[in-house]
mmCIF file of C-alpha atoms and ligand atoms in Angstrom:
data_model
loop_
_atom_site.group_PDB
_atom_site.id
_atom_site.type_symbol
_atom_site.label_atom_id
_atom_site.label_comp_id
_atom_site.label_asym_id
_atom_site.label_seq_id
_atom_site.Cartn_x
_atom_site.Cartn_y
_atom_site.Cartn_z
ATOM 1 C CA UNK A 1482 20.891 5.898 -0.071
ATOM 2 C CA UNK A 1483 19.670 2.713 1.548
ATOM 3 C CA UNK A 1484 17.144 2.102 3.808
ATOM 4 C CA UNK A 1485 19.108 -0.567 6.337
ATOM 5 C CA UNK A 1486 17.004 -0.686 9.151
ATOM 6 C CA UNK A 1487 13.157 0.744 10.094
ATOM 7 C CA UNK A 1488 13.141 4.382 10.192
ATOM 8 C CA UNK A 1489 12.890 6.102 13.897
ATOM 9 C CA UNK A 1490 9.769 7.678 12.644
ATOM 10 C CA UNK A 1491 8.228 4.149 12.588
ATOM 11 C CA UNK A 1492 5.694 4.078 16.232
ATOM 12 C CA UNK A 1493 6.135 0.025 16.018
ATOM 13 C CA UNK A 1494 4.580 -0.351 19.451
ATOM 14 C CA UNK A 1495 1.501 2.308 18.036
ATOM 15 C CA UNK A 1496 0.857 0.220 14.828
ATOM 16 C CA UNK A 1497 0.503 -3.131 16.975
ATOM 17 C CA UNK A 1498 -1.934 -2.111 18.928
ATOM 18 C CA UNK A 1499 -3.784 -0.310 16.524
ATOM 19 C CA UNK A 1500 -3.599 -3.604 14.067
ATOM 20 C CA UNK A 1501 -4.439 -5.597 17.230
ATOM 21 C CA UNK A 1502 -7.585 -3.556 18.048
ATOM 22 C CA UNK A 1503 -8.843 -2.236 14.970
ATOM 23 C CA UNK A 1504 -6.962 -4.195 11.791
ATOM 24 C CA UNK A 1505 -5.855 -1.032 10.960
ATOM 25 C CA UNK A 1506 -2.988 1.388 10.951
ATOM 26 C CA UNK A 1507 -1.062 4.009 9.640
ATOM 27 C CA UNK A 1508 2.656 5.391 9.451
ATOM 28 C CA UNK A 1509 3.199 8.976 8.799
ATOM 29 C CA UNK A 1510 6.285 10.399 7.345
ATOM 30 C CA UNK A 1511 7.536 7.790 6.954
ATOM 31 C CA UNK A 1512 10.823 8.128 5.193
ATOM 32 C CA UNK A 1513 13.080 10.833 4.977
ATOM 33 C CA UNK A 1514 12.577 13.829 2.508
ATOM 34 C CA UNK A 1515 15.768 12.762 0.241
ATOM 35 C CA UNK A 1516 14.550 9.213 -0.160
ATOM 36 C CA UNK A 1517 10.866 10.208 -0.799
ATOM 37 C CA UNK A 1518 12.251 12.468 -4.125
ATOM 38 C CA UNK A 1519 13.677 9.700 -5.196
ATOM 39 C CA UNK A 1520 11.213 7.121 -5.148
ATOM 40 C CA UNK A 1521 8.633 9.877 -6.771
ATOM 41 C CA UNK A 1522 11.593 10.200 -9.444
ATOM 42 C CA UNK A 1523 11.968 6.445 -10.312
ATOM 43 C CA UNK A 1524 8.409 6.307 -10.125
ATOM 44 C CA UNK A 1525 7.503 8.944 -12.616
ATOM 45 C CA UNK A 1526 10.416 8.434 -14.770
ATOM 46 C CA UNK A 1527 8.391 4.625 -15.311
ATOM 47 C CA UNK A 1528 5.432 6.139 -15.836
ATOM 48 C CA UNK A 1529 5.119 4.549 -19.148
ATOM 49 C CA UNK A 1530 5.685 1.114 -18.310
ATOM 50 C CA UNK A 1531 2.774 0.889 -16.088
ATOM 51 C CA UNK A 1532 -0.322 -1.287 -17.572
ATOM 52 C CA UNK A 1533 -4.009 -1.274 -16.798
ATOM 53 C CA UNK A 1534 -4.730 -2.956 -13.799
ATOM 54 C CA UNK A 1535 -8.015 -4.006 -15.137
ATOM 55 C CA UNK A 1536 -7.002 -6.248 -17.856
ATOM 56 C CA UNK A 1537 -5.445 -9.691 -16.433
ATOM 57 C CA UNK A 1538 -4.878 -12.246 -18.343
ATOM 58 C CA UNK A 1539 -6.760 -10.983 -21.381
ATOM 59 C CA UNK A 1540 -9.716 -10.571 -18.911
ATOM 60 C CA UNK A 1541 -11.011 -6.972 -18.717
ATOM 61 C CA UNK A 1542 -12.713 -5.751 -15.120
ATOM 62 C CA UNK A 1543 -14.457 -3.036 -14.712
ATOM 63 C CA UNK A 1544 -14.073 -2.546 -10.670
ATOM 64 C CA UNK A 1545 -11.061 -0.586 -11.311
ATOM 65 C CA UNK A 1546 -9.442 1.853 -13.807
ATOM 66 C CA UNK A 1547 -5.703 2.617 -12.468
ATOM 67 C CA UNK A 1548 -2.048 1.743 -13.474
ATOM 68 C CA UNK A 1549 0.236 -0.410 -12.750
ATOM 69 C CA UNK A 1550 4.008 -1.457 -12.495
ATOM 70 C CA UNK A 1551 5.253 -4.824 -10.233
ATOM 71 C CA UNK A 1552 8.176 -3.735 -8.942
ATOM 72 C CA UNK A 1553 11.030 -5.769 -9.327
ATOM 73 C CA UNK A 1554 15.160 -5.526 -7.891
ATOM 74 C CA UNK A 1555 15.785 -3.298 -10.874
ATOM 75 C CA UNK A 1556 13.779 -0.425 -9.204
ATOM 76 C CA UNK A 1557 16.181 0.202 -6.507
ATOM 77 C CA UNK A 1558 14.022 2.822 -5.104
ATOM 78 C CA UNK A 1559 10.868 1.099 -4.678
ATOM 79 C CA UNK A 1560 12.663 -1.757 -3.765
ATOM 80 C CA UNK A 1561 14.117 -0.492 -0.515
ATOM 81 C CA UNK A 1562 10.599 0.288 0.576
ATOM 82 C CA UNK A 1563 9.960 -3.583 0.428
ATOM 83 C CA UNK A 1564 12.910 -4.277 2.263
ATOM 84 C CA UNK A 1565 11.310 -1.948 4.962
ATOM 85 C CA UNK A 1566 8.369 -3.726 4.891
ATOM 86 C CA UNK A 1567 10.256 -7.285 5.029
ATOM 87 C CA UNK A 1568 11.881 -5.913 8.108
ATOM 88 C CA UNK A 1569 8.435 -5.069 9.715
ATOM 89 C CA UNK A 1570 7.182 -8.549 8.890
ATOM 90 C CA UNK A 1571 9.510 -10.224 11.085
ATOM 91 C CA UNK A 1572 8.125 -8.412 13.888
ATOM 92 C CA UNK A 1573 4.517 -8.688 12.953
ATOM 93 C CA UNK A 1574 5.317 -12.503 13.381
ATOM 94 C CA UNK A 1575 7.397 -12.497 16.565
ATOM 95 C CA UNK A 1576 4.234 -10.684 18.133
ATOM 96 C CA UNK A 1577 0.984 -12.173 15.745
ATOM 97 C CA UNK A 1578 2.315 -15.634 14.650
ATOM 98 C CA UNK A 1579 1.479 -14.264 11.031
ATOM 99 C CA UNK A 1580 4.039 -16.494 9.264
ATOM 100 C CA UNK A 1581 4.565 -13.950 6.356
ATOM 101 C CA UNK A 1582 6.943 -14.924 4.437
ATOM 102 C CA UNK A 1583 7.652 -12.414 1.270
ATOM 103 C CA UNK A 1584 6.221 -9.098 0.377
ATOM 104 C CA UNK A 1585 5.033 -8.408 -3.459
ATOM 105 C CA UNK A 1586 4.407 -5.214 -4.218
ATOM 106 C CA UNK A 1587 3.631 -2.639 -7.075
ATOM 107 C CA UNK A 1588 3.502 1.078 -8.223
ATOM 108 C CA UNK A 1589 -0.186 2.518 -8.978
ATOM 109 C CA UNK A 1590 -1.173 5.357 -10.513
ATOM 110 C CA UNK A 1591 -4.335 6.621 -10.502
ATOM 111 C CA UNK A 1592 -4.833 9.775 -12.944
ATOM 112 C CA UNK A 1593 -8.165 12.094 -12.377
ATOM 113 C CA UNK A 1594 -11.767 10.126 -12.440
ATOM 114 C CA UNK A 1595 -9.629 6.908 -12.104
ATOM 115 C CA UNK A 1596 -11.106 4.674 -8.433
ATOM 116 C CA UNK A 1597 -11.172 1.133 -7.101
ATOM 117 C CA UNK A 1598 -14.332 0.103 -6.416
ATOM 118 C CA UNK A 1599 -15.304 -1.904 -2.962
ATOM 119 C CA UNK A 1600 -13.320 -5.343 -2.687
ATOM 120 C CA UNK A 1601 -11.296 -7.481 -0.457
ATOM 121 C CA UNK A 1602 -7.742 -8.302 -1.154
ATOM 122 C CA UNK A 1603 -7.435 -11.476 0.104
ATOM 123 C CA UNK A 1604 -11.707 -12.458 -0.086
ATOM 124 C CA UNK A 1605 -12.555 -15.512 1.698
ATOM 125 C CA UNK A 1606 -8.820 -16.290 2.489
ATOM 126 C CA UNK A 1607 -8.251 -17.262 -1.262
ATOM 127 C CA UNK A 1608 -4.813 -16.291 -1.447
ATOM 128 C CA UNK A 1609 -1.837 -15.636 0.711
ATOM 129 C CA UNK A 1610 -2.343 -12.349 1.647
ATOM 130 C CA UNK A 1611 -2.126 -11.015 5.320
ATOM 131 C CA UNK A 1612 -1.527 -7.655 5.309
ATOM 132 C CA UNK A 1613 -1.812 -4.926 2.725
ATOM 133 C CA UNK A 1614 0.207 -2.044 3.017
ATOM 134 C CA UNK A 1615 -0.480 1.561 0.749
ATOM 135 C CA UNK A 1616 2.770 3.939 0.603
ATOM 136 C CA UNK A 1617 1.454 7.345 -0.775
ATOM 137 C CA UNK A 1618 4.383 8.918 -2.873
ATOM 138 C CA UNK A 1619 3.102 11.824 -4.412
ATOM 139 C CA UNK A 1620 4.229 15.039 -3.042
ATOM 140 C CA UNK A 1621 1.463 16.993 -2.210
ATOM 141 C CA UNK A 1622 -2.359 15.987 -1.613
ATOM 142 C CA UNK A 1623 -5.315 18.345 -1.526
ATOM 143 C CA UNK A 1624 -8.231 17.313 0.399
ATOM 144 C CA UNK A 1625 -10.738 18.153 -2.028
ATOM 145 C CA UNK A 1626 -8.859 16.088 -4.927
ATOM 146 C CA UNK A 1627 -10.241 13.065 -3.580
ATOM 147 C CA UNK A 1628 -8.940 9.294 -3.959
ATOM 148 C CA UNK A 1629 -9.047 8.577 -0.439
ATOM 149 C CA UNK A 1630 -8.726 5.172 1.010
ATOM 150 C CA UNK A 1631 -12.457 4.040 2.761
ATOM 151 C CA UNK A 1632 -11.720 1.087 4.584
ATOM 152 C CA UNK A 1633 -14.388 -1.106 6.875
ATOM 153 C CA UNK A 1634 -12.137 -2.032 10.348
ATOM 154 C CA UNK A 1635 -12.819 -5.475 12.109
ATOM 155 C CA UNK A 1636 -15.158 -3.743 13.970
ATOM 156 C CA UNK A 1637 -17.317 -3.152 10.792
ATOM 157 C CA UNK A 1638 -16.427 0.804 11.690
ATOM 158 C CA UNK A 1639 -15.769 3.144 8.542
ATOM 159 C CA UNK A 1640 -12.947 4.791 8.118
ATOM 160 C CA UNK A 1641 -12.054 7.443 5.427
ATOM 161 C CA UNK A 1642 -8.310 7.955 5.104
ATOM 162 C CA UNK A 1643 -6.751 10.771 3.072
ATOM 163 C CA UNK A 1644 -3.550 9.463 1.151
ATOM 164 C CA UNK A 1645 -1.720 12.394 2.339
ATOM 165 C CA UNK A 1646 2.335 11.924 0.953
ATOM 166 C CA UNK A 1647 4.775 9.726 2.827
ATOM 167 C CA UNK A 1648 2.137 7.623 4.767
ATOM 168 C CA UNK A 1649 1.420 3.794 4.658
ATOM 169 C CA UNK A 1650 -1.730 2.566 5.693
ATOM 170 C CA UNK A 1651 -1.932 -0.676 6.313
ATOM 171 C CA UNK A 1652 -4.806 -3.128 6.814
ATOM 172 C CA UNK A 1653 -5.707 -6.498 7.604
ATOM 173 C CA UNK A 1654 -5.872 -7.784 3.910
ATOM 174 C CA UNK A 1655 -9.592 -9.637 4.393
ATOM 175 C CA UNK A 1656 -10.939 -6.407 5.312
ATOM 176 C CA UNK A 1657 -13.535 -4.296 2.842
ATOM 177 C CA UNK A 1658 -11.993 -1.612 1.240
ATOM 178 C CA UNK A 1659 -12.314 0.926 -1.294
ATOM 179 C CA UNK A 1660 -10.405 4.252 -3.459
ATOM 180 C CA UNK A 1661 -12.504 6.895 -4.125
ATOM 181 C CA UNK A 1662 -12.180 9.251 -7.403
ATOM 182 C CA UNK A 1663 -9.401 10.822 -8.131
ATOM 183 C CA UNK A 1664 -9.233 13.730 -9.070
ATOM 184 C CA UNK A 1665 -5.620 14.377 -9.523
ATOM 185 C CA UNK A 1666 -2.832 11.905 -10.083
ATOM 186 C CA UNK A 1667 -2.217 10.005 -7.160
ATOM 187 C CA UNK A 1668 0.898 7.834 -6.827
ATOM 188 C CA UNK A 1669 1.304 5.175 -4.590
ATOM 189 C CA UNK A 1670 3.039 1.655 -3.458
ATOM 190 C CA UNK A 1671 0.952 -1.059 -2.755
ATOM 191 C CA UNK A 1672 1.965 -3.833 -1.002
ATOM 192 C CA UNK A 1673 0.949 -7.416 0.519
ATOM 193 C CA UNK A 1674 2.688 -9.234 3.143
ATOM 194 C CA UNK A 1675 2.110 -12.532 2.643
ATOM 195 C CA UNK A 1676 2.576 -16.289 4.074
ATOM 196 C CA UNK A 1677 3.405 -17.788 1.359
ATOM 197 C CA UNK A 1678 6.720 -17.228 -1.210
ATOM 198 C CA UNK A 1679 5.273 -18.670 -4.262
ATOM 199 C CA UNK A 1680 3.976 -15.379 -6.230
ATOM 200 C CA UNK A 1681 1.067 -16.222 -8.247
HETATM 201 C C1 LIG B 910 -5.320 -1.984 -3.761
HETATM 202 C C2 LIG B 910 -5.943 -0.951 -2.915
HETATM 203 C C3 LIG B 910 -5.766 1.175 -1.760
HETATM 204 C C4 LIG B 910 -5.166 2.531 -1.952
HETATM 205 O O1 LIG B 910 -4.377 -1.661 -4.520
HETATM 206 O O2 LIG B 910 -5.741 -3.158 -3.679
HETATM 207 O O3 LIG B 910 -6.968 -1.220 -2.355
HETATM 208 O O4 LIG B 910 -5.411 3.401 -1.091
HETATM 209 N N1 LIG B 910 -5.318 0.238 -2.736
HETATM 210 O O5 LIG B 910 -4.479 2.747 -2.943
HETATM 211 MN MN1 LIG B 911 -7.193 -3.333 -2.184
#
């Protein structure tokens, strides 16, 4: 099953304007039921490639404890999901002059009393990163398990934003940001739309 063009349950015109106004917005069900069991499938059948996305490059951090996988053409699943998000960048650019140019992305998994503490993606405009973009793949999320998404809009507002299944939030990649606890596995995609294609 491919994912050839942006699903109809994509509000484009919504997620502009809320991007434009607040730096922030989300898509809910966002793919069909058939593709979402088998993204959850590849994902979980990986489960033990995924690495600690603490340690890089021999360096250890300790401002967050979940796990990761890149994802690369070989996860056909995932893949397609980037390919989505490709798609949307061309029209983030026609209407924001954004100049992305490639999306990178990878699986995280966060089990219970895993978090990501408060940080920027793209701090100080370090890196290429525009836009960030979280695709929650588990299938079911109870509110009281936690791991939500608080996020600081570019209105310094605060916004706490459950990762309920088959939504992507995405977010101005400068902006503040943090996960919460979890306490139950939570699976997700993250993403970055960025303006550059050299992948550090
Ligand atoms: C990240 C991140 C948010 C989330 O991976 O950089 O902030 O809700 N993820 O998973
Ligand atoms: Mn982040």
């Amino acid at each position: 099953m491919e994912i050839t063009f942006l699903p109809n349950t994509w509000n484009i015109d919504q997620v502009l304007d809320d991007l434009n106004e607040h730096g922030f917005a989300f898509i809910d069900n966002a793919y069909s039921k058939d593709y979402v069991h088998q993204l959850v499938e590849e994902c979980t059948s990986n489960l033990n490639r995924f690495r600690d996305a603490a340690i890089q490059n021999g360096v250890v951090s300790k401002i967050r404890s979940d796990h990761i996988l890149w994802i690369t053409d070989e996860l056909n699943m995932a893949t397609q999901h980037v390919k989505a998000l490709d798609e949307f960048s061309k029209i983030l650019n026609q209407n924001f002059y954004l100049g992305i140019k490639q999306v990178e992305a990878h699986f995280a998994c966060y089990n219970a009393g895993e978090f990501y503490a408060l940080h920027r993606d793209n701090p100080q405009k370090k890196n290429d990163r525009v836009i960030s973009a979280v695709y929650y793949l588990h299938e079911e999320w109870q509110e009281d398990w936690g791991g939500q998404l608080h996020l600081q809009d570019k209105n310094d507002h605060w916004h706490t934003i459950t990762p309920k299944p088959n939504r992507i939030a995405m977010f101005r990649s400068d902006l503040l940001h943090e996960v919460l606890e979890a306490k139950h596995q939570r699976l997700s995609i993250t993403a970055w739309l960025r303006s550059n294609d050299s992948v550090i």
